[in-house]
PDB file of C-alpha atoms in Angstrom:
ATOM      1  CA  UNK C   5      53.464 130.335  78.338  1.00 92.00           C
ATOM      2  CA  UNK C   6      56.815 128.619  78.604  1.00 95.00           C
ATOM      3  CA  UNK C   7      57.580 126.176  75.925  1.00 97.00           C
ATOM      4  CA  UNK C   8      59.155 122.654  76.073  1.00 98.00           C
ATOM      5  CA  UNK C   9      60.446 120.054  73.988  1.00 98.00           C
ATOM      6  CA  UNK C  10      58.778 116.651  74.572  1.00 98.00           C
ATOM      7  CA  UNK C  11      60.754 113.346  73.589  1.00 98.00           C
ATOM      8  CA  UNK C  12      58.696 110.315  74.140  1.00 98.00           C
ATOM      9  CA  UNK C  13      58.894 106.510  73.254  1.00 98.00           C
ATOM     10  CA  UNK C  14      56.445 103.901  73.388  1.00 97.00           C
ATOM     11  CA  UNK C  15      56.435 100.835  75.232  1.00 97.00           C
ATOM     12  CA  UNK C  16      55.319  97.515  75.189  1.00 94.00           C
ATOM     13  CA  UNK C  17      51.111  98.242  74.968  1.00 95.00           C
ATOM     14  CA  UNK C  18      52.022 101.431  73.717  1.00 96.00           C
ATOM     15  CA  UNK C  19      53.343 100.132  70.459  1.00 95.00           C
ATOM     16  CA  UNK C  20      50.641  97.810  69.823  1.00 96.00           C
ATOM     17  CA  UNK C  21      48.160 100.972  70.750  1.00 95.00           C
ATOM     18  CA  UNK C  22      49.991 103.168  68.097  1.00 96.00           C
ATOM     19  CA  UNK C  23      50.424 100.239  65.289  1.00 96.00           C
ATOM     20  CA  UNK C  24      46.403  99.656  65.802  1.00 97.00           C
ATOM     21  CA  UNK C  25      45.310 103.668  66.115  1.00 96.00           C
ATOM     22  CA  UNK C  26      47.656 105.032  63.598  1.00 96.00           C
ATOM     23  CA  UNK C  27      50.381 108.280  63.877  1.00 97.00           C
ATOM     24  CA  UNK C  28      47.318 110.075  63.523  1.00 98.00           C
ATOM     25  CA  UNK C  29      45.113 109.267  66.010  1.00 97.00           C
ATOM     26  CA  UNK C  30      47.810 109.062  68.716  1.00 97.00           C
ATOM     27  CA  UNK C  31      49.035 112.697  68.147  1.00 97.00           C
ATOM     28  CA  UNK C  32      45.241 113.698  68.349  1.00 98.00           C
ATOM     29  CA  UNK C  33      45.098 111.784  71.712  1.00 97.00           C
ATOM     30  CA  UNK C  34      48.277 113.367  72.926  1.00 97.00           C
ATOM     31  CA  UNK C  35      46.815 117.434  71.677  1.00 98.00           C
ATOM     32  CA  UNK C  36      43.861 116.308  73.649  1.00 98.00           C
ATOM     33  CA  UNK C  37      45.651 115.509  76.761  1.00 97.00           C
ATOM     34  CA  UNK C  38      48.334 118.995  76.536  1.00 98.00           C
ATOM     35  CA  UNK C  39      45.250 121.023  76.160  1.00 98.00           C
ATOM     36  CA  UNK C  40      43.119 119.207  79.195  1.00 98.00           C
ATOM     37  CA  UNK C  41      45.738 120.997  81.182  1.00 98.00           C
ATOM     38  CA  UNK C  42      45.787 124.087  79.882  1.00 98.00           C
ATOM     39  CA  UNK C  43      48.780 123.947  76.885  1.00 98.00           C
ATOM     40  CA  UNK C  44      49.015 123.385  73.632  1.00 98.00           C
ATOM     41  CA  UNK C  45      50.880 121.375  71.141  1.00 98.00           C
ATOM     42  CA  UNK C  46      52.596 123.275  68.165  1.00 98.00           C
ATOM     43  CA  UNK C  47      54.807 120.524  66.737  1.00 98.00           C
ATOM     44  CA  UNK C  48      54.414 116.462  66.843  1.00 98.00           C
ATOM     45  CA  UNK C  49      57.066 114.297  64.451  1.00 98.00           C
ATOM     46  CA  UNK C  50      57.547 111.021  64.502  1.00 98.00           C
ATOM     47  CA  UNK C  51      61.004 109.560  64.047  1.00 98.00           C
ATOM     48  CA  UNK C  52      63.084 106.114  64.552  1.00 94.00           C
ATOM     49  CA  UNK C  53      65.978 105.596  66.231  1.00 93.00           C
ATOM     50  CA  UNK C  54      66.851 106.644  70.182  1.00 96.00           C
ATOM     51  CA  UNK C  55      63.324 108.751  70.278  1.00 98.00           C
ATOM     52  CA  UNK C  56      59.542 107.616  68.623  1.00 98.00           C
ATOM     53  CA  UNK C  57      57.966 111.214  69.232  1.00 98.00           C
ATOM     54  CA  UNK C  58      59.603 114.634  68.841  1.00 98.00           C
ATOM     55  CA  UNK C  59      57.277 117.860  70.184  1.00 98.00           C
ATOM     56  CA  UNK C  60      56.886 121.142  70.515  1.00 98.00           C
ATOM     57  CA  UNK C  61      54.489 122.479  73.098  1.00 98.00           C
ATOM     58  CA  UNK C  62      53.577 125.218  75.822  1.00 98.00           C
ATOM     59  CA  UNK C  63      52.402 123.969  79.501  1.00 98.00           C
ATOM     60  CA  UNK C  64      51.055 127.104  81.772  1.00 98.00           C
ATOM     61  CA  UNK C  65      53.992 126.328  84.417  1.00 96.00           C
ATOM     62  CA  UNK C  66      56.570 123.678  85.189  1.00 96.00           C
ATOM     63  CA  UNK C  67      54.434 122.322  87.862  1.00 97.00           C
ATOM     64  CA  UNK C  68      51.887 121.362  84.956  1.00 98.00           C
ATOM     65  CA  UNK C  69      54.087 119.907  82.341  1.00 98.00           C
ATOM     66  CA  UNK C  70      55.753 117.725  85.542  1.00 97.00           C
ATOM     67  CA  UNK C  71      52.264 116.798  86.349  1.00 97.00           C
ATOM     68  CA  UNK C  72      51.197 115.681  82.857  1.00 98.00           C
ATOM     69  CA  UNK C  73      54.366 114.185  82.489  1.00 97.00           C
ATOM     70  CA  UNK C  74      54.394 111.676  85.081  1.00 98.00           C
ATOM     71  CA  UNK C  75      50.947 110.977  84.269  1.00 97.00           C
ATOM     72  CA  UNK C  76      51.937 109.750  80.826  1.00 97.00           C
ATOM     73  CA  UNK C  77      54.849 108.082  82.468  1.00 97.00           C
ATOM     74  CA  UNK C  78      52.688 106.285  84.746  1.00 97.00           C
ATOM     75  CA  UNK C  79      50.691 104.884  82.061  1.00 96.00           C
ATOM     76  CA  UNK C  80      53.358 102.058  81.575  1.00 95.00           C
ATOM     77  CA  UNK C  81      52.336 102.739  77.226  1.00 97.00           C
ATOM     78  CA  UNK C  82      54.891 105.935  76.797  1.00 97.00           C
ATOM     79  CA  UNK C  83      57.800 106.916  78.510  1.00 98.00           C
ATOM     80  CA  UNK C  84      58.308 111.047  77.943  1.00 97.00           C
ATOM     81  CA  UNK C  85      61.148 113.523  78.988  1.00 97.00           C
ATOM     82  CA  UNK C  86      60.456 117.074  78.791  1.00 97.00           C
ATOM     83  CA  UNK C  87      63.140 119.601  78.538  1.00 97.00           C
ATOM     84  CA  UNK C  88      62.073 123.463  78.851  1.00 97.00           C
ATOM     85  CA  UNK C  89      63.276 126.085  76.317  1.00 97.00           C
ATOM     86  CA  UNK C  90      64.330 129.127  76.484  1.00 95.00           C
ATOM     87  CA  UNK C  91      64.270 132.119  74.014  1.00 94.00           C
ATOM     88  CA  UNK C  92      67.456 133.827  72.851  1.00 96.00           C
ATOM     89  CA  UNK C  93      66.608 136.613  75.248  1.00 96.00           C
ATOM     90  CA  UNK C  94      66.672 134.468  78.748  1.00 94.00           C
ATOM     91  CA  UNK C  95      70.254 133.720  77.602  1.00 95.00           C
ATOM     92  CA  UNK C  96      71.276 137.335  77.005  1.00 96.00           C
ATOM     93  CA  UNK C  97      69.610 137.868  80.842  1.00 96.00           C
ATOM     94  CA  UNK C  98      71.801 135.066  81.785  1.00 96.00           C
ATOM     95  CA  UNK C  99      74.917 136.477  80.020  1.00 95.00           C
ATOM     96  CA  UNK C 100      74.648 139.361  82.297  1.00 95.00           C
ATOM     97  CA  UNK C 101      74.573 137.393  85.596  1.00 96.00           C
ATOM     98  CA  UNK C 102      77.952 137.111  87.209  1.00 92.00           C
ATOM     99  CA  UNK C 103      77.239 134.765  90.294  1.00 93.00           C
ATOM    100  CA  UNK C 104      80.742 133.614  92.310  1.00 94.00           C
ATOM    101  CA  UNK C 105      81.738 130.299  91.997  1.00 92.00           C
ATOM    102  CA  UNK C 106      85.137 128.387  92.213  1.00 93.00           C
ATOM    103  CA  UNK C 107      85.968 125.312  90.114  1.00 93.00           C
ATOM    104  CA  UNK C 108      86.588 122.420  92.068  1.00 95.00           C
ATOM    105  CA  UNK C 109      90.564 121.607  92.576  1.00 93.00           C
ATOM    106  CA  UNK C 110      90.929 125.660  92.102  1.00 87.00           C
TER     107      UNK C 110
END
């Protein structure tokens, strides 16, 4: 399954959910919602600063990690981005690839 990295804050409910449920409970809720579509978490860290939540997960397909994503998003509580990755080997795939392009002003 492809994996992506999730960055997520919470907002406005969201932080009063998370200061009343604990780190705990809200990475449990978020597991249980990856795997109710088919993925799974590997990694969940809290940290401060630009980003609350830092993760680590797999999603069957793109259109499935879009889906869950805007369903968080439309909860108003979290706000995530996801951001695919790709192992070393895509790049070396990539690498090969010589596709024509021109820079503009060339």
């Amino acid at each position: 399954m492809p994996k992506y990295l999730v960055r997520a804050n919470y907002v406005g409910d969201g932080v009063k959910g998370l200061m009343a449920e604990g780190g705990t409970a809200r990475m449990e809720a978020a597991r249980a919602s990856v795997e109710s579509v088919g993925g799974t978490l590997e990694y969940f860290y809290y940290a401060f600063g630009e980003v609350d939540v830092y993760g680590i997960g797999e999603f069957p397909d793109d259109a499935t990690a879009t889906a869950w994503s805007l369903t968080i998003n439309a909860s108003d509580a979290v706000m995530v981005s996801i951001v695919p990755l790709m192992e070393p080997a895509v790049v070396d795939a990539a690498a090969q690839k010589t596709p024509d392009y021109r820079a503009p002003g060339s």
